[in-house]
XYZ file of C-alpha atoms in Angstrom:
560
model
C 11.928 15.479 -21.535
C 10.141 13.392 -23.239
C 7.923 15.460 -26.433
C 3.808 13.856 -26.574
C 3.508 14.463 -30.119
C -0.407 16.041 -31.271
C -2.768 13.629 -32.256
C -0.988 10.812 -30.280
C -2.318 8.897 -27.477
C -0.213 7.901 -24.476
C -0.556 5.654 -21.970
C 1.608 5.691 -18.764
C 1.846 4.971 -15.288
C 2.489 7.091 -12.534
C 2.396 4.131 -10.053
C 0.895 0.471 -9.670
C 4.574 -1.296 -12.102
C 6.837 -3.167 -10.304
C 4.951 -2.967 -6.861
C 1.723 -4.207 -5.827
C 0.456 -0.892 -4.698
C -0.309 2.777 -5.152
C -1.714 2.230 -8.545
C -1.994 5.427 -10.989
C -2.422 5.225 -14.305
C -3.167 7.882 -17.031
C -4.428 8.221 -20.366
C -3.150 10.845 -22.688
C -3.922 13.251 -25.471
C -3.633 16.416 -26.702
C -4.715 18.645 -23.656
C -6.842 15.831 -22.199
C -5.506 13.723 -18.718
C -8.127 10.599 -18.035
C -6.396 9.150 -14.511
C -7.751 5.994 -13.818
C -6.937 4.978 -9.361
C -4.967 7.209 -6.881
C -3.852 4.075 -5.063
C -1.367 4.331 -1.637
C 1.490 1.427 -0.969
C 2.008 0.497 2.473
C 5.549 0.468 3.369
C 7.688 -2.679 4.465
C 10.078 -2.270 7.150
C 13.146 -0.459 5.221
C 10.711 2.654 4.471
C 11.128 3.279 9.061
C 8.923 5.767 10.442
C 6.935 6.439 6.626
C 3.514 6.211 6.908
C 2.399 5.777 3.219
C 4.354 5.434 -0.414
C 2.422 7.502 -2.663
C 2.890 7.979 -6.338
C 4.372 10.898 -7.897
C 2.178 13.614 -8.819
C 4.734 16.141 -10.056
C 3.742 15.132 -13.897
C 0.112 15.990 -13.172
C 0.468 19.433 -11.282
C 3.043 20.155 -14.273
C 0.445 19.405 -16.449
C -3.240 19.873 -14.197
C -4.855 22.062 -17.209
C -5.379 18.740 -18.889
C -6.398 16.786 -16.126
C -10.273 16.044 -17.135
C -11.415 13.643 -14.589
C -10.198 11.027 -12.252
C -11.596 7.586 -12.213
C -11.917 4.920 -9.200
C -12.278 1.369 -10.353
C -13.110 -0.035 -6.911
C -12.611 1.020 -2.739
C -9.379 -0.522 -2.055
C -6.415 2.008 -0.261
C -4.224 0.622 -3.135
C -6.751 2.406 -5.565
C -7.979 5.076 -3.198
C -5.849 5.416 0.421
C -3.696 8.451 -2.241
C -6.572 10.513 -3.111
C -6.671 13.309 0.078
C -2.692 13.851 -1.065
C -3.797 13.918 -4.492
C -6.301 16.826 -4.377
C -4.417 18.939 -1.434
C -1.525 19.256 -4.934
C -3.111 19.013 -7.944
C -6.785 20.512 -9.321
C -9.048 17.545 -10.084
C -11.626 18.817 -11.436
C -13.381 15.949 -10.923
C -13.467 12.242 -9.314
C -15.859 9.683 -10.229
C -16.051 6.438 -8.286
C -18.507 3.528 -8.126
C -21.241 3.516 -4.796
C -19.115 1.684 -2.378
C -15.663 3.807 -3.274
C -17.392 6.727 -3.435
C -18.661 6.570 0.221
C -14.877 5.409 1.216
C -13.654 8.163 -0.325
C -16.107 10.652 1.006
C -15.430 9.528 4.886
C -11.717 9.767 4.061
C -12.183 13.364 3.085
C -14.429 14.473 5.736
C -11.740 12.480 7.867
C -8.888 15.120 6.936
C -11.102 18.231 6.903
C -10.672 18.342 2.493
C -13.850 20.417 1.036
C -14.316 19.149 -2.591
C -17.312 18.768 -4.406
C -16.182 17.224 -6.950
C -16.910 13.682 -6.357
C -19.119 11.472 -7.510
C -21.493 7.872 -8.484
C -20.848 6.331 -11.360
C -22.254 2.941 -12.391
C -22.013 0.234 -14.814
C -24.535 1.924 -17.725
C -22.974 5.595 -17.054
C -20.683 7.106 -19.995
C -18.333 9.310 -19.858
C -17.924 11.565 -23.372
C -14.791 14.292 -23.392
C -13.371 15.749 -26.292
C -11.183 12.633 -27.368
C -12.122 10.697 -24.918
C -15.140 8.038 -24.089
C -15.471 6.034 -20.889
C -18.002 3.383 -19.539
C -17.583 0.789 -17.491
C -17.902 -3.323 -16.898
C -18.561 -4.561 -13.400
C -16.778 -7.130 -12.273
C -15.733 -9.320 -9.115
C -13.009 -8.609 -6.563
C -13.293 -8.625 -2.607
C -15.081 -5.463 -2.388
C -18.404 -4.350 -3.972
C -18.917 -2.488 -6.954
C -15.381 -3.347 -8.830
C -15.461 -2.324 -12.479
C -13.246 -2.586 -15.476
C -12.814 0.883 -17.622
C -13.290 0.803 -21.473
C -12.148 3.815 -23.300
C -12.399 4.851 -26.767
C -9.960 7.261 -27.826
C -9.408 8.463 -31.504
C -6.467 5.677 -31.458
C -7.362 2.606 -30.606
C -9.935 1.407 -27.791
C -8.582 0.550 -24.202
C -9.802 -1.607 -21.751
C -8.239 -1.403 -17.692
C -9.603 -4.057 -16.051
C -9.079 -3.133 -12.153
C -8.724 -5.985 -9.937
C -10.693 -8.910 -10.880
C -11.230 -11.994 -9.929
C -13.449 -14.477 -12.680
C -15.592 -16.331 -10.159
C -19.110 -18.180 -11.495
C -20.231 -18.592 -8.190
C -19.501 -14.922 -6.234
C -20.959 -14.119 -3.045
C -22.290 -10.926 -4.853
C -23.236 -9.705 -8.048
C -21.499 -12.530 -11.417
C -19.385 -10.336 -13.747
C -20.796 -8.636 -17.032
C -18.939 -11.458 -18.778
C -21.632 -10.323 -21.821
C -20.303 -6.655 -21.565
C -16.904 -7.802 -21.951
C -17.763 -9.668 -25.117
C -19.429 -6.815 -26.073
C -16.833 -4.621 -25.926
C -14.334 -7.164 -27.805
C -16.372 -7.168 -30.554
C -15.882 -2.991 -31.415
C -12.278 -3.778 -31.307
C -9.785 -3.917 -28.483
C -6.839 -1.529 -29.385
C -4.598 -2.314 -25.800
C -5.591 -4.351 -22.966
C -4.424 -2.953 -19.375
C -4.707 -6.332 -16.515
C -3.950 -6.710 -13.018
C -1.342 -9.224 -12.237
C -0.790 -9.785 -8.586
C -1.441 -13.640 -8.965
C -0.101 -13.762 -11.931
C 2.296 -16.251 -10.526
C -0.147 -18.897 -9.362
C -1.460 -21.043 -12.039
C -5.357 -22.402 -12.174
C -8.419 -20.767 -11.063
C -9.019 -19.000 -7.700
C -11.566 -20.254 -5.327
C -14.482 -19.060 -4.914
C -15.323 -16.874 -2.364
C -19.275 -19.474 -1.954
C -16.253 -22.314 -1.014
C -14.844 -19.517 1.700
C -18.079 -19.805 2.706
C -18.843 -23.399 3.524
C -15.850 -23.530 4.861
C -16.823 -20.805 6.924
C -20.138 -22.123 7.377
C -18.104 -25.564 8.777
C -16.104 -23.901 11.759
C -19.353 -22.487 12.752
C -21.163 -26.044 12.941
C -18.498 -27.404 14.788
C -17.523 -25.147 17.161
C -21.123 -24.951 18.753
C -19.434 -24.452 22.055
C -17.100 -22.248 21.611
C -16.425 -18.748 20.955
C -15.071 -17.751 17.779
C -12.112 -14.757 17.051
C -12.221 -14.368 13.101
C -9.305 -12.047 11.936
C -9.840 -11.364 7.915
C -8.882 -8.221 5.891
C -11.326 -5.257 6.747
C -11.157 -4.487 3.589
C -12.592 -7.719 2.413
C -16.326 -6.595 2.496
C -17.835 -10.250 1.184
C -15.830 -11.628 3.496
C -17.080 -9.672 6.160
C -21.049 -10.186 5.088
C -21.291 -13.936 4.575
C -19.694 -14.015 8.263
C -22.252 -11.741 9.382
C -24.833 -13.503 7.885
C -23.010 -16.753 8.891
C -22.761 -15.275 12.796
C -27.329 -14.686 12.649
C -27.695 -18.021 11.211
C -26.298 -19.512 14.409
C -27.726 -17.144 16.381
C -24.429 -15.438 17.219
C -23.663 -11.497 17.924
C -21.025 -10.097 16.156
C -18.273 -7.462 18.057
C -16.146 -5.137 15.706
C -12.332 -4.883 17.006
C -10.507 -2.099 14.603
C -11.707 1.266 13.598
C -10.652 0.049 9.241
C -13.249 -2.438 10.265
C -16.211 -0.614 12.295
C -15.703 1.944 9.321
C -16.226 -0.472 5.774
C -19.088 -2.137 8.100
C -20.851 0.737 8.739
C -20.498 2.273 5.350
C -21.146 -1.293 4.056
C -24.329 -1.282 6.153
C -25.492 2.364 4.569
C -24.944 1.653 1.065
C -26.913 -2.400 1.873
C -24.182 -4.580 0.898
C -24.459 -5.425 4.547
C -27.186 -6.340 6.484
C -26.083 -6.114 10.506
C -29.329 -4.778 12.072
C -29.790 -5.553 15.496
C -26.629 -8.257 15.291
C -23.411 -5.494 15.834
C -22.807 -5.514 20.040
C -19.968 -4.219 22.057
C -17.411 -4.961 23.649
C -18.774 -4.962 27.484
C -21.740 -6.376 25.685
C -19.743 -9.373 24.557
C -17.838 -10.044 27.372
C -21.807 -11.084 29.059
C -22.748 -13.580 26.732
C -22.002 -17.069 26.819
C -18.934 -18.710 24.350
C -21.759 -20.151 22.170
C -22.940 -16.330 21.284
C -20.990 -14.160 20.443
C -18.661 -13.742 17.492
C -14.781 -11.501 17.970
C -14.167 -10.425 14.125
C -10.905 -8.078 14.302
C -8.266 -6.415 12.328
C -4.693 -8.086 12.311
C -4.113 -10.710 9.470
C -0.624 -9.433 8.877
C 0.497 -9.305 12.582
C 0.796 -6.065 13.212
C 2.192 -5.162 15.973
C -1.178 -2.001 17.418
C -3.868 -4.270 15.146
C -6.630 -6.250 17.701
C -6.292 -9.677 17.181
C -2.140 -8.489 18.185
C -3.287 -7.409 21.829
C -4.981 -9.720 21.944
C -3.001 -12.439 21.664
C -0.489 -10.471 23.311
C -2.955 -10.263 26.064
C -2.992 -6.491 26.704
C -5.924 -6.354 24.829
C -7.918 -3.761 27.409
C -11.189 -5.159 26.870
C -10.732 -8.727 25.850
C -8.830 -11.296 26.850
C -8.478 -14.923 25.500
C -10.279 -18.086 27.308
C -8.924 -21.533 26.262
C -11.737 -22.101 24.479
C -11.591 -20.365 22.062
C -11.060 -20.712 18.679
C -9.631 -17.997 16.092
C -10.045 -18.232 12.680
C -6.893 -16.618 9.794
C -9.037 -15.966 7.026
C -6.561 -14.137 4.926
C -3.615 -14.853 2.953
C -0.032 -13.260 4.062
C 0.990 -10.265 2.170
C 4.353 -10.596 1.079
C 7.276 -9.141 4.074
C 4.913 -10.111 6.948
C 5.231 -13.974 7.764
C 7.332 -13.359 10.333
C 4.614 -11.465 12.226
C 1.868 -14.008 11.095
C 3.898 -16.243 12.728
C 4.679 -14.545 15.845
C 1.075 -13.627 16.611
C -0.203 -17.533 15.684
C 2.485 -18.340 18.101
C 1.800 -16.759 20.863
C -2.122 -18.053 20.255
C -1.047 -21.702 20.819
C 1.002 -20.319 24.029
C -2.578 -19.568 24.963
C -3.826 -22.684 24.347
C -6.531 -21.760 21.483
C -7.285 -23.529 18.486
C -6.055 -21.932 15.621
C -7.083 -21.999 12.477
C -5.384 -21.198 9.100
C -5.576 -21.537 5.259
C -3.008 -23.582 5.309
C -3.597 -26.226 8.447
C -7.591 -26.574 7.593
C -10.156 -26.065 4.604
C -9.452 -23.496 2.458
C -10.976 -20.211 4.808
C -9.643 -17.809 2.671
C -9.900 -16.272 -1.521
C -7.784 -14.313 -3.120
C -9.973 -11.355 -4.983
C -7.158 -11.497 -7.518
C -6.920 -13.285 -10.682
C -4.545 -16.168 -11.620
C -3.154 -17.361 -14.977
C -6.308 -19.277 -16.111
C -8.490 -16.394 -15.352
C -5.722 -14.156 -17.005
C -5.827 -15.932 -20.171
C -9.611 -16.453 -19.964
C -9.660 -12.087 -19.670
C -7.258 -11.537 -22.511
C -9.828 -14.705 -24.534
C -12.967 -12.414 -23.896
C -10.937 -9.512 -24.411
C -9.102 -10.450 -27.228
C -6.678 -7.168 -27.295
C -4.377 -5.818 -29.826
C -2.066 -5.326 -27.226
C -1.075 -6.272 -23.661
C 0.435 -4.146 -20.801
C 0.208 -6.080 -17.719
C 0.050 -3.813 -14.739
C -0.444 -4.082 -10.720
C 1.757 -5.901 -10.064
C 6.212 -6.638 -9.177
C 8.197 -7.326 -12.318
C 7.492 -11.185 -11.795
C 4.008 -10.931 -11.868
C 4.086 -8.416 -14.694
C 6.827 -11.285 -16.689
C 4.522 -13.663 -15.966
C 0.951 -11.894 -17.117
C 2.874 -11.534 -20.189
C 4.212 -14.917 -20.861
C -0.025 -16.015 -20.501
C -0.727 -13.255 -23.133
C 2.444 -15.330 -25.688
C -0.035 -18.514 -24.395
C -3.592 -16.784 -25.586
C -1.839 -15.453 -28.808
C -0.739 -11.993 -28.490
C 3.060 -12.074 -29.998
C 5.931 -11.096 -28.098
C 5.961 -7.524 -29.056
C 3.053 -6.664 -28.628
C 3.188 -7.407 -24.780
C 4.746 -4.482 -22.803
C 6.363 -5.162 -19.313
C 6.895 -1.462 -18.272
C 8.321 0.174 -15.169
C 6.231 3.679 -13.756
C 6.846 6.811 -16.013
C 7.471 4.427 -19.676
C 5.472 5.253 -22.525
C 2.809 3.583 -24.943
C 1.833 5.961 -27.829
C -1.343 4.945 -29.677
C -1.102 5.801 -33.024
C -4.041 4.722 -35.614
C -4.267 0.952 -33.760
C -1.139 0.552 -33.420
C 1.064 0.362 -29.640
C 5.221 1.123 -29.525
C 7.435 1.827 -26.097
C 8.448 5.807 -26.807
C 10.311 6.551 -24.033
C 9.449 7.233 -20.159
C 9.130 10.631 -18.014
C 10.634 10.845 -14.578
C 8.606 8.944 -12.006
C 9.957 9.313 -8.262
C 7.657 8.136 -4.759
C 6.685 10.060 -2.614
C 6.983 9.997 1.461
C 4.245 10.105 4.026
C 5.816 11.425 7.172
C 2.732 11.528 9.810
C 0.836 14.592 7.231
C 3.528 15.706 5.824
C 4.205 14.770 1.888
C 7.426 14.757 0.071
C 9.934 16.153 3.024
C 11.388 12.261 3.893
C 14.325 11.951 0.826
C 16.188 9.493 0.500
C 18.747 10.429 2.748
C 16.565 10.623 5.693
C 15.704 7.301 5.346
C 19.247 5.915 4.578
C 20.021 7.179 7.865
C 16.804 5.930 9.981
C 18.137 2.491 8.496
C 21.643 3.510 9.922
C 19.483 4.361 13.097
C 17.730 1.618 13.073
C 20.878 -0.829 13.027
C 24.297 0.910 14.382
C 22.729 3.298 15.973
C 23.353 7.112 17.064
C 26.722 8.663 18.257
C 26.726 12.494 19.410
C 30.075 14.321 20.200
C 29.339 16.769 22.313
C 32.535 19.485 22.803
C 33.232 23.261 23.659
C 35.619 25.516 21.807
C 36.501 29.109 21.699
C 36.883 29.891 17.703
C 39.497 32.948 18.176
C 41.991 31.155 20.414
C 41.533 27.932 18.316
C 41.509 25.852 21.905
C 39.357 22.871 23.038
C 38.048 24.344 26.476
C 36.807 20.898 27.694
C 37.209 16.883 26.830
C 35.001 15.926 24.487
C 31.240 14.228 26.247
C 30.171 11.072 23.821
C 27.087 9.465 24.712
C 25.086 6.839 22.441
C 22.492 5.377 21.873
C 21.573 1.861 20.081
C 25.818 1.918 19.690
C 26.907 0.594 22.500
C 26.177 0.633 26.175
C 28.962 3.422 27.970
C 29.048 1.678 31.500
C 29.995 -1.494 29.620
C 32.337 0.121 27.263
C 34.440 2.868 28.794
C 37.794 1.910 27.016
C 36.385 2.019 23.659
C 34.514 5.400 25.064
C 38.280 6.680 25.905
C 39.598 6.385 22.472
C 36.401 7.447 20.987
C 37.739 10.465 23.096
C 40.850 10.727 22.242
C 40.195 10.945 18.245
C 38.047 13.860 18.245
C 40.934 15.611 20.550
C 43.316 14.894 17.893
C 40.237 15.686 15.248
C 39.671 18.880 16.661
C 43.122 20.212 17.240
C 44.311 18.825 13.581
C 41.298 21.434 12.147
C 42.741 24.161 14.941
C 46.282 23.800 12.653
C 44.411 24.418 9.320
C 44.565 28.676 9.151
C 41.546 29.018 6.917
C 39.551 26.357 9.303
C 35.766 27.142 9.562
C 33.563 25.997 12.159
C 32.158 23.707 9.592
C 35.072 22.662 8.953
C 35.806 21.013 12.457
C 32.539 19.135 12.544
C 33.341 17.887 9.452
C 36.517 16.775 10.046
C 35.427 15.462 13.350
C 32.797 12.651 11.539
C 34.833 12.070 9.345
C 37.888 11.086 11.742
C 35.076 9.395 14.271
C 33.200 7.183 11.743
C 36.364 5.841 10.209
C 37.724 5.282 13.886
C 34.674 3.406 15.048
C 33.840 1.503 11.493
C 38.160 0.109 11.996
C 37.304 -1.041 15.750
C 34.122 -2.553 15.373
C 33.365 -2.647 12.605
C 29.977 -0.955 12.630
C 28.719 2.709 11.216
C 26.362 4.843 13.931
C 25.998 8.139 12.685
C 28.268 10.364 14.179
C 26.728 14.179 14.827
C 28.818 16.469 16.748
C 27.532 19.463 18.787
C 30.019 22.143 18.492
C 29.636 25.133 20.925
C 31.969 28.307 20.453
C 31.778 29.452 23.734
C 33.935 32.813 24.102
C 36.273 33.730 27.258
C 36.608 37.007 28.687
C 40.255 38.218 27.527
């Protein structure tokens, strides 16, 4: 167990390192902890049945009385999605969030019936003061409004946490507050914790205004077609300029996807999007001419249940594709989703529609994350003594550290860390001093942390090799198998087409049970364990597969 020393300042991540998601970072000094962000990670196909992956809250539970506040950088799910689960497990005295994130968090808590009175709004002009910390904020540019970097003064040095950012000089929304970043730099920054998501991509990211121009061109080129645009529901500025372009071309907008509806409604309430008299229902959309409507939907990643996938598959209840439709993918592929996206695009082409993607036409998507030259610019602006890349897979963190070294940060002053690794700030110096145990928590339905690695492994086996159930009736007193075992399977083999194998498995099961009876000290559990082992080994030898073997043994008492 790591021992925290008095009067030292500590920095560590409970999530967000070695992965793109579930961001949660802690800064601790004596009896005070400040948390930055509480996000989720969306599971890949290996985590079957899991809805979300959460940061590890155990350390916070054990140190609950030290927590002073949770500060949110912006309103994306990988930064706010874990808040409802956190509040159900840990007492958080206050949550400070920028306006857009505040509204999204409030909506989440209402939907989950969580009564919490500590949610507060901050602006870039605010300061939060605690015994050991002073926290202020600077505006950054990202794909969602009200994105901020965090500046924290501590007794052992100043820390900057960038949140997610890009250096867009012609954004759709406000420009990042470069003068304030320069002012912070003058005060001396000990440690920079910076977004690494696009560290592998060299150069500058595309400006959102360039995407706006490309979308305008598509509207201008297809004045007689119905337009179907798929984009991230969380990309508020993209939604904003799609709606504004629709108004310019006298088109109404019909929204598909609950998350997109929520984000647009919250953005309208916050004044970020003006969609008055533009949004229409699917019923109205179906009565309009093709050149009078835009369908704005979720499903950029090929998600089977998302609106665009159902439209492409021809199973959407309200919208059917027309041969002259034009579909625009205004998004990039999240790693691991390429096959699902390709399937959706292929289905669209099979329906005869025109499809625009970033790869085959002008750039109709821009990332919200900084690429190499923007990361270097942030380093040059902030001029930190030490660099801790955050929010990225290991290869991204490593590349970000390389860009830091190119900007004159010594290699020994860069830290490529795992979740739980601890940095100690001591009088302006930073060292990696140890770690705490950090695991992942899984959300399966409404349950948190109840799904173990063993359960996930069983799900994987069932998905790949299926399950085989052996039902046997025995008499424990007489050590007798009363009937031939019954074998049934799901996802392993078809019983009717594999009678010979089933008969062999039955014989192995009978032999195994009778073998257990010969042990004078046998127990009910012994029979199940031996039966599972013997049948599993036989199936592995015969077929090369390893289905889950589930024995169901009933002790039937017979009349003497």
